[in-house]
Amino acid sequence: MATSTRLKTCLYSFTSPGAPMYPTRAVRHAAWDALDMLYPVGRYPRHIISLFFRLLYPWYWPSSFWNFIKSCILTVFYSLLRLIFSSWDKVRSRPMEQ
């Protein structure tokens, strides 16, 4: 149990920006993904609490908003690409009718 708690504490320390470790954005997201995968119980409360504390620091708002918009645009773009290519494969796999 102590090892599990230590691992959770270590991963959680990588999820927050700033001192003492100053992890990059990619490291923070990888730590969140690892926490969500290893400890699925409490996933949503962890994210809600993190969001609440993030809202306490207004200087993070512009970068958070920009990253959210960027991820939404990329998600829509990749969904459209997947739709286009899946429909193209369906058209190519259909036999020619004469």
mmCIF file of N, CA and C in Angstrom:
data_model
loop_
_atom_site.group_PDB
_atom_site.id
_atom_site.type_symbol
_atom_site.label_atom_id
_atom_site.label_comp_id
_atom_site.label_asym_id
_atom_site.label_seq_id
_atom_site.Cartn_x
_atom_site.Cartn_y
_atom_site.Cartn_z
ATOM 1 N N MET A 1 0.822 -1.198 0.000
ATOM 2 C CA MET A 1 0.000 0.000 0.000
ATOM 3 C C MET A 1 0.868 1.265 0.000
ATOM 4 N N ALA A 2 1.967 1.213 0.732
ATOM 5 C CA ALA A 2 2.831 2.395 0.801
ATOM 6 C C ALA A 2 3.480 2.679 -0.546
ATOM 7 N N THR A 3 3.851 1.607 -1.270
ATOM 8 C CA THR A 3 4.466 1.799 -2.583
ATOM 9 C C THR A 3 3.473 2.408 -3.557
ATOM 10 N N SER A 4 2.230 1.955 -3.489
ATOM 11 C CA SER A 4 1.185 2.501 -4.352
ATOM 12 C C SER A 4 0.954 3.980 -4.059
ATOM 13 N N THR A 5 0.954 4.327 -2.795
ATOM 14 C CA THR A 5 0.766 5.726 -2.414
ATOM 15 C C THR A 5 1.947 6.577 -2.869
ATOM 16 N N ARG A 6 3.146 6.040 -2.767
ATOM 17 C CA ARG A 6 4.330 6.781 -3.227
ATOM 18 C C ARG A 6 4.283 7.010 -4.730
ATOM 19 N N LEU A 7 3.889 5.971 -5.474
ATOM 20 C CA LEU A 7 3.789 6.109 -6.923
ATOM 21 C C LEU A 7 2.741 7.148 -7.292
ATOM 22 N N LYS A 8 1.596 7.087 -6.630
ATOM 23 C CA LYS A 8 0.533 8.051 -6.902
ATOM 24 C C LYS A 8 0.996 9.468 -6.579
ATOM 25 N N THR A 9 1.694 9.641 -5.480
ATOM 26 C CA THR A 9 2.203 10.958 -5.096
ATOM 27 C C THR A 9 3.229 11.470 -6.102
ATOM 28 N N CYS A 10 4.097 10.585 -6.540
ATOM 29 C CA CYS A 10 5.117 10.981 -7.523
ATOM 30 C C CYS A 10 4.468 11.384 -8.845
ATOM 31 N N LEU A 11 3.521 10.586 -9.327
ATOM 32 C CA LEU A 11 2.836 10.925 -10.574
ATOM 33 C C LEU A 11 2.052 12.221 -10.432
ATOM 34 N N TYR A 12 1.403 12.380 -9.283
ATOM 35 C CA TYR A 12 0.612 13.586 -9.083
ATOM 36 C C TYR A 12 1.497 14.832 -9.029
ATOM 37 N N SER A 13 2.716 14.688 -8.531
ATOM 38 C CA SER A 13 3.617 15.850 -8.491
ATOM 39 C C SER A 13 4.019 16.286 -9.898
ATOM 40 N N PHE A 14 3.989 15.361 -10.853
ATOM 41 C CA PHE A 14 4.304 15.714 -12.238
ATOM 42 C C PHE A 14 3.121 16.331 -12.974
ATOM 43 N N THR A 15 1.929 16.302 -12.386
ATOM 44 C CA THR A 15 0.754 16.829 -13.087
ATOM 45 C C THR A 15 0.594 18.329 -12.949
ATOM 46 N N SER A 16 1.255 18.923 -11.989
ATOM 47 C CA SER A 16 1.055 20.355 -11.778
ATOM 48 C C SER A 16 2.244 21.147 -12.313
ATOM 49 N N PRO A 17 1.953 22.272 -12.964
ATOM 50 C CA PRO A 17 3.049 23.104 -13.457
ATOM 51 C C PRO A 17 3.708 23.854 -12.306
ATOM 52 N N GLY A 18 4.945 24.181 -12.472
ATOM 53 C CA GLY A 18 5.616 24.988 -11.462
ATOM 54 C C GLY A 18 6.579 24.185 -10.609
ATOM 55 N N ALA A 19 7.019 24.836 -9.541
ATOM 56 C CA ALA A 19 8.045 24.272 -8.672
ATOM 57 C C ALA A 19 7.526 23.032 -7.968
ATOM 58 N N PRO A 20 8.335 22.137 -7.563
ATOM 59 C CA PRO A 20 9.786 22.134 -7.649
ATOM 60 C C PRO A 20 10.323 21.506 -8.932
ATOM 61 N N MET A 21 9.471 20.866 -9.760
ATOM 62 C CA MET A 21 10.014 20.111 -10.892
ATOM 63 C C MET A 21 9.892 20.812 -12.235
ATOM 64 N N TYR A 22 8.941 21.690 -12.411
ATOM 65 C CA TYR A 22 8.687 22.383 -13.673
ATOM 66 C C TYR A 22 8.570 21.414 -14.856
ATOM 67 N N PRO A 23 7.625 20.478 -14.785
ATOM 68 C CA PRO A 23 7.479 19.547 -15.910
ATOM 69 C C PRO A 23 6.876 20.246 -17.129
ATOM 70 N N THR A 24 7.231 19.766 -18.296
ATOM 71 C CA THR A 24 6.672 20.333 -19.522
ATOM 72 C C THR A 24 5.218 19.892 -19.667
ATOM 73 N N ARG A 25 4.532 20.489 -20.624
ATOM 74 C CA ARG A 25 3.123 20.165 -20.847
ATOM 75 C C ARG A 25 2.957 18.696 -21.228
ATOM 76 N N ALA A 26 3.859 18.180 -22.055
ATOM 77 C CA ALA A 26 3.784 16.772 -22.462
ATOM 78 C C ALA A 26 3.959 15.837 -21.264
ATOM 79 N N VAL A 27 4.870 16.183 -20.364
ATOM 80 C CA VAL A 27 5.091 15.367 -19.167
ATOM 81 C C VAL A 27 3.863 15.422 -18.269
ATOM 82 N N ARG A 28 3.270 16.605 -18.116
ATOM 83 C CA ARG A 28 2.065 16.721 -17.286
ATOM 84 C C ARG A 28 0.934 15.862 -17.836
ATOM 85 N N HIS A 29 0.729 15.897 -19.140
ATOM 86 C CA HIS A 29 -0.353 15.101 -19.728
ATOM 87 C C HIS A 29 -0.053 13.605 -19.648
ATOM 88 N N ALA A 30 1.201 13.228 -19.806
ATOM 89 C CA ALA A 30 1.566 11.817 -19.655
ATOM 90 C C ALA A 30 1.337 11.352 -18.216
ATOM 91 N N ALA A 31 1.630 12.216 -17.253
ATOM 92 C CA ALA A 31 1.392 11.868 -15.850
ATOM 93 C C ALA A 31 -0.101 11.724 -15.578
ATOM 94 N N TRP A 32 -0.922 12.629 -16.144
ATOM 95 C CA TRP A 32 -2.378 12.504 -15.982
ATOM 96 C C TRP A 32 -2.879 11.202 -16.592
ATOM 97 N N ASP A 33 -2.387 10.867 -17.784
ATOM 98 C CA ASP A 33 -2.806 9.622 -18.440
ATOM 99 C C ASP A 33 -2.402 8.400 -17.617
ATOM 100 N N ALA A 34 -1.198 8.429 -17.061
ATOM 101 C CA ALA A 34 -0.742 7.312 -16.229
ATOM 102 C C ALA A 34 -1.585 7.199 -14.965
ATOM 103 N N LEU A 35 -1.884 8.329 -14.334
ATOM 104 C CA LEU A 35 -2.741 8.297 -13.148
ATOM 105 C C LEU A 35 -4.123 7.753 -13.481
ATOM 106 N N ASP A 36 -4.687 8.188 -14.601
ATOM 107 C CA ASP A 36 -6.020 7.728 -14.985
ATOM 108 C C ASP A 36 -6.035 6.237 -15.292
ATOM 109 N N MET A 37 -4.952 5.743 -15.884
ATOM 110 C CA MET A 37 -4.901 4.328 -16.228
ATOM 111 C C MET A 37 -4.642 3.460 -14.989
ATOM 112 N N LEU A 38 -3.719 3.874 -14.139
ATOM 113 C CA LEU A 38 -3.362 3.062 -12.975
ATOM 114 C C LEU A 38 -4.373 3.164 -11.840
ATOM 115 N N TYR A 39 -4.986 4.324 -11.693
ATOM 116 C CA TYR A 39 -5.933 4.554 -10.602
ATOM 117 C C TYR A 39 -7.228 5.131 -11.168
ATOM 118 N N PRO A 40 -8.065 4.287 -11.786
ATOM 119 C CA PRO A 40 -9.283 4.819 -12.415
ATOM 120 C C PRO A 40 -10.308 5.336 -11.408
ATOM 121 N N VAL A 41 -10.278 4.818 -10.188
ATOM 122 C CA VAL A 41 -11.207 5.306 -9.171
ATOM 123 C C VAL A 41 -10.745 6.694 -8.743
ATOM 124 N N GLY A 42 -11.629 7.645 -8.819
ATOM 125 C CA GLY A 42 -11.289 9.015 -8.460
ATOM 126 C C GLY A 42 -10.783 9.842 -9.610
ATOM 127 N N ARG A 43 -10.954 9.334 -10.820
ATOM 128 C CA ARG A 43 -10.451 10.050 -11.994
ATOM 129 C C ARG A 43 -11.125 11.406 -12.152
ATOM 130 N N TYR A 44 -12.444 11.412 -12.142
ATOM 131 C CA TYR A 44 -13.168 12.663 -12.368
ATOM 132 C C TYR A 44 -13.007 13.656 -11.219
ATOM 133 N N PRO A 45 -13.065 13.218 -9.968
ATOM 134 C CA PRO A 45 -12.792 14.195 -8.895
ATOM 135 C C PRO A 45 -11.395 14.799 -8.982
ATOM 136 N N ARG A 46 -10.395 13.993 -9.375
ATOM 137 C CA ARG A 46 -9.037 14.535 -9.541
ATOM 138 C C ARG A 46 -9.016 15.649 -10.569
ATOM 139 N N HIS A 47 -9.688 15.419 -11.700
ATOM 140 C CA HIS A 47 -9.682 16.420 -12.764
ATOM 141 C C HIS A 47 -10.482 17.662 -12.369
ATOM 142 N N ILE A 48 -11.572 17.477 -11.659
ATOM 143 C CA ILE A 48 -12.375 18.627 -11.228
ATOM 144 C C ILE A 48 -11.609 19.461 -10.205
ATOM 145 N N ILE A 49 -10.956 18.802 -9.263
ATOM 146 C CA ILE A 49 -10.165 19.533 -8.266
ATOM 147 C C ILE A 49 -9.011 20.269 -8.940
ATOM 148 N N SER A 50 -8.365 19.620 -9.894
ATOM 149 C CA SER A 50 -7.272 20.268 -10.625
ATOM 150 C C SER A 50 -7.780 21.481 -11.395
ATOM 151 N N LEU A 51 -8.938 21.341 -12.032
ATOM 152 C CA LEU A 51 -9.521 22.471 -12.759
ATOM 153 C C LEU A 51 -9.846 23.620 -11.809
ATOM 154 N N PHE A 52 -10.398 23.302 -10.647
ATOM 155 C CA PHE A 52 -10.723 24.337 -9.671
ATOM 156 C C PHE A 52 -9.471 25.115 -9.259
ATOM 157 N N PHE A 53 -8.399 24.402 -8.945
ATOM 158 C CA PHE A 53 -7.171 25.087 -8.549
ATOM 159 C C PHE A 53 -6.540 25.834 -9.714
ATOM 160 N N ARG A 54 -6.729 25.315 -10.918
ATOM 161 C CA ARG A 54 -6.212 26.022 -12.101
ATOM 162 C C ARG A 54 -6.940 27.349 -12.290
ATOM 163 N N LEU A 55 -8.225 27.383 -11.968
ATOM 164 C CA LEU A 55 -8.994 28.618 -12.096
ATOM 165 C C LEU A 55 -8.585 29.674 -11.069
ATOM 166 N N LEU A 56 -7.902 29.259 -10.023
ATOM 167 C CA LEU A 56 -7.436 30.220 -9.019
ATOM 168 C C LEU A 56 -6.248 31.051 -9.514
ATOM 169 N N TYR A 57 -5.607 30.597 -10.583
ATOM 170 C CA TYR A 57 -4.443 31.288 -11.126
ATOM 171 C C TYR A 57 -4.783 31.845 -12.502
ATOM 172 N N PRO A 58 -5.239 33.095 -12.572
ATOM 173 C CA PRO A 58 -5.700 33.647 -13.853
ATOM 174 C C PRO A 58 -4.624 33.754 -14.925
ATOM 175 N N TRP A 59 -3.350 33.782 -14.552
ATOM 176 C CA TRP A 59 -2.324 33.909 -15.585
ATOM 177 C C TRP A 59 -2.184 32.622 -16.397
ATOM 178 N N TYR A 60 -2.787 31.510 -15.946
ATOM 179 C CA TYR A 60 -2.793 30.283 -16.741
ATOM 180 C C TYR A 60 -3.974 30.217 -17.701
ATOM 181 N N TRP A 61 -4.968 31.077 -17.526
ATOM 182 C CA TRP A 61 -6.184 30.988 -18.337
ATOM 183 C C TRP A 61 -5.923 31.113 -19.833
ATOM 184 N N PRO A 62 -5.170 32.109 -20.308
ATOM 185 C CA PRO A 62 -4.987 32.217 -21.768
ATOM 186 C C PRO A 62 -4.338 30.983 -22.386
ATOM 187 N N SER A 63 -3.308 30.456 -21.751
ATOM 188 C CA SER A 63 -2.662 29.270 -22.325
ATOM 189 C C SER A 63 -3.574 28.056 -22.248
ATOM 190 N N SER A 64 -4.334 27.935 -21.172
ATOM 191 C CA SER A 64 -5.275 26.816 -21.065
ATOM 192 C C SER A 64 -6.352 26.919 -22.129
ATOM 193 N N PHE A 65 -6.869 28.119 -22.316
ATOM 194 C CA PHE A 65 -7.909 28.319 -23.325
ATOM 195 C C PHE A 65 -7.358 28.048 -24.723
ATOM 196 N N TRP A 66 -6.158 28.541 -25.010
ATOM 197 C CA TRP A 66 -5.553 28.319 -26.323
ATOM 198 C C TRP A 66 -5.323 26.826 -26.582
ATOM 199 N N ASN A 67 -4.806 26.105 -25.591
ATOM 200 C CA ASN A 67 -4.576 24.667 -25.770
ATOM 201 C C ASN A 67 -5.886 23.908 -25.932
ATOM 202 N N PHE A 68 -6.939 24.354 -25.249
ATOM 203 C CA PHE A 68 -8.254 23.723 -25.406
ATOM 204 C C PHE A 68 -8.786 23.940 -26.817
ATOM 205 N N ILE A 69 -8.698 25.167 -27.321
ATOM 206 C CA ILE A 69 -9.169 25.473 -28.677
ATOM 207 C C ILE A 69 -8.359 24.684 -29.702
ATOM 208 N N LYS A 70 -7.046 24.641 -29.507
ATOM 209 C CA LYS A 70 -6.183 23.910 -30.432
ATOM 210 C C LYS A 70 -6.526 22.418 -30.452
ATOM 211 N N SER A 71 -6.763 21.841 -29.289
ATOM 212 C CA SER A 71 -7.098 20.414 -29.252
ATOM 213 C C SER A 71 -8.471 20.148 -29.853
ATOM 214 N N CYS A 72 -9.420 21.078 -29.682
ATOM 215 C CA CYS A 72 -10.743 20.917 -30.303
ATOM 216 C C CYS A 72 -10.640 20.969 -31.825
ATOM 217 N N ILE A 73 -9.867 21.910 -32.333
ATOM 218 C CA ILE A 73 -9.705 22.033 -33.788
ATOM 219 C C ILE A 73 -9.027 20.786 -34.354
ATOM 220 N N LEU A 74 -7.995 20.301 -33.685
ATOM 221 C CA LEU A 74 -7.320 19.089 -34.155
ATOM 222 C C LEU A 74 -8.243 17.875 -34.108
ATOM 223 N N THR A 75 -9.071 17.785 -33.083
ATOM 224 C CA THR A 75 -10.009 16.668 -32.986
ATOM 225 C C THR A 75 -11.009 16.691 -34.124
ATOM 226 N N VAL A 76 -11.554 17.862 -34.417
ATOM 227 C CA VAL A 76 -12.503 17.983 -35.531
ATOM 228 C C VAL A 76 -11.805 17.677 -36.851
ATOM 229 N N PHE A 77 -10.605 18.178 -37.037
ATOM 230 C CA PHE A 77 -9.858 17.942 -38.270
ATOM 231 C C PHE A 77 -9.589 16.452 -38.476
ATOM 232 N N TYR A 78 -9.119 15.766 -37.431
ATOM 233 C CA TYR A 78 -8.842 14.333 -37.556
ATOM 234 C C TYR A 78 -10.122 13.528 -37.748
ATOM 235 N N SER A 79 -11.217 13.963 -37.142
ATOM 236 C CA SER A 79 -12.494 13.276 -37.353
ATOM 237 C C SER A 79 -12.947 13.417 -38.799
ATOM 238 N N LEU A 80 -12.781 14.615 -39.358
ATOM 239 C CA LEU A 80 -13.138 14.817 -40.767
ATOM 240 C C LEU A 80 -12.255 13.980 -41.687
ATOM 241 N N LEU A 81 -10.966 13.941 -41.403
ATOM 242 C CA LEU A 81 -10.072 13.106 -42.208
ATOM 243 C C LEU A 81 -10.460 11.633 -42.130
ATOM 244 N N ARG A 82 -10.787 11.175 -40.933
ATOM 245 C CA ARG A 82 -11.191 9.782 -40.776
ATOM 246 C C ARG A 82 -12.475 9.500 -41.541
ATOM 247 N N LEU A 83 -13.417 10.437 -41.510
ATOM 248 C CA LEU A 83 -14.671 10.284 -42.248
ATOM 249 C C LEU A 83 -14.419 10.256 -43.750
ATOM 250 N N ILE A 84 -13.578 11.149 -44.229
ATOM 251 C CA ILE A 84 -13.278 11.206 -45.669
ATOM 252 C C ILE A 84 -12.592 9.923 -46.128
ATOM 253 N N PHE A 85 -11.581 9.491 -45.395
ATOM 254 C CA PHE A 85 -10.851 8.297 -45.818
ATOM 255 C C PHE A 85 -11.674 7.025 -45.662
ATOM 256 N N SER A 86 -12.533 6.960 -44.655
ATOM 257 C CA SER A 86 -13.365 5.764 -44.523
ATOM 258 C C SER A 86 -14.393 5.702 -45.644
ATOM 259 N N SER A 87 -14.956 6.854 -46.042
ATOM 260 C CA SER A 87 -15.905 6.848 -47.158
ATOM 261 C C SER A 87 -15.177 6.570 -48.471
ATOM 262 N N TRP A 88 -13.937 7.036 -48.602
ATOM 263 C CA TRP A 88 -13.160 6.766 -49.812
ATOM 264 C C TRP A 88 -12.863 5.268 -49.924
ATOM 265 N N ASP A 89 -12.553 4.620 -48.814
ATOM 266 C CA ASP A 89 -12.311 3.177 -48.838
ATOM 267 C C ASP A 89 -13.574 2.415 -49.214
ATOM 268 N N LYS A 90 -14.720 2.888 -48.759
ATOM 269 C CA LYS A 90 -15.984 2.233 -49.112
ATOM 270 C C LYS A 90 -16.256 2.366 -50.602
ATOM 271 N N VAL A 91 -15.956 3.532 -51.162
ATOM 272 C CA VAL A 91 -16.171 3.751 -52.595
ATOM 273 C C VAL A 91 -15.227 2.868 -53.401
ATOM 274 N N ARG A 92 -13.994 2.758 -52.987
ATOM 275 C CA ARG A 92 -13.014 1.951 -53.721
ATOM 276 C C ARG A 92 -13.299 0.463 -53.613
ATOM 277 N N SER A 93 -13.861 0.024 -52.490
ATOM 278 C CA SER A 93 -14.089 -1.409 -52.304
ATOM 279 C C SER A 93 -15.378 -1.892 -52.969
ATOM 280 N N ARG A 94 -16.257 -0.970 -53.348
ATOM 281 C CA ARG A 94 -17.494 -1.358 -54.018
ATOM 282 C C ARG A 94 -17.186 -1.874 -55.420
ATOM 283 N N PRO A 95 -17.822 -2.978 -55.838
ATOM 284 C CA PRO A 95 -17.589 -3.460 -57.203
ATOM 285 C C PRO A 95 -18.231 -2.519 -58.215
ATOM 286 N N MET A 96 -17.629 -2.446 -59.368
ATOM 287 C CA MET A 96 -18.147 -1.578 -60.432
ATOM 288 C C MET A 96 -19.439 -2.167 -60.989
ATOM 289 N N GLU A 97 -20.452 -1.343 -61.046
ATOM 290 C CA GLU A 97 -21.733 -1.783 -61.608
ATOM 291 C C GLU A 97 -21.834 -1.302 -63.040
ATOM 292 N N GLN A 98 -22.288 -2.204 -63.941
ATOM 293 C CA GLN A 98 -22.417 -1.820 -65.349
ATOM 294 C C GLN A 98 -23.826 -1.983 -65.815
#
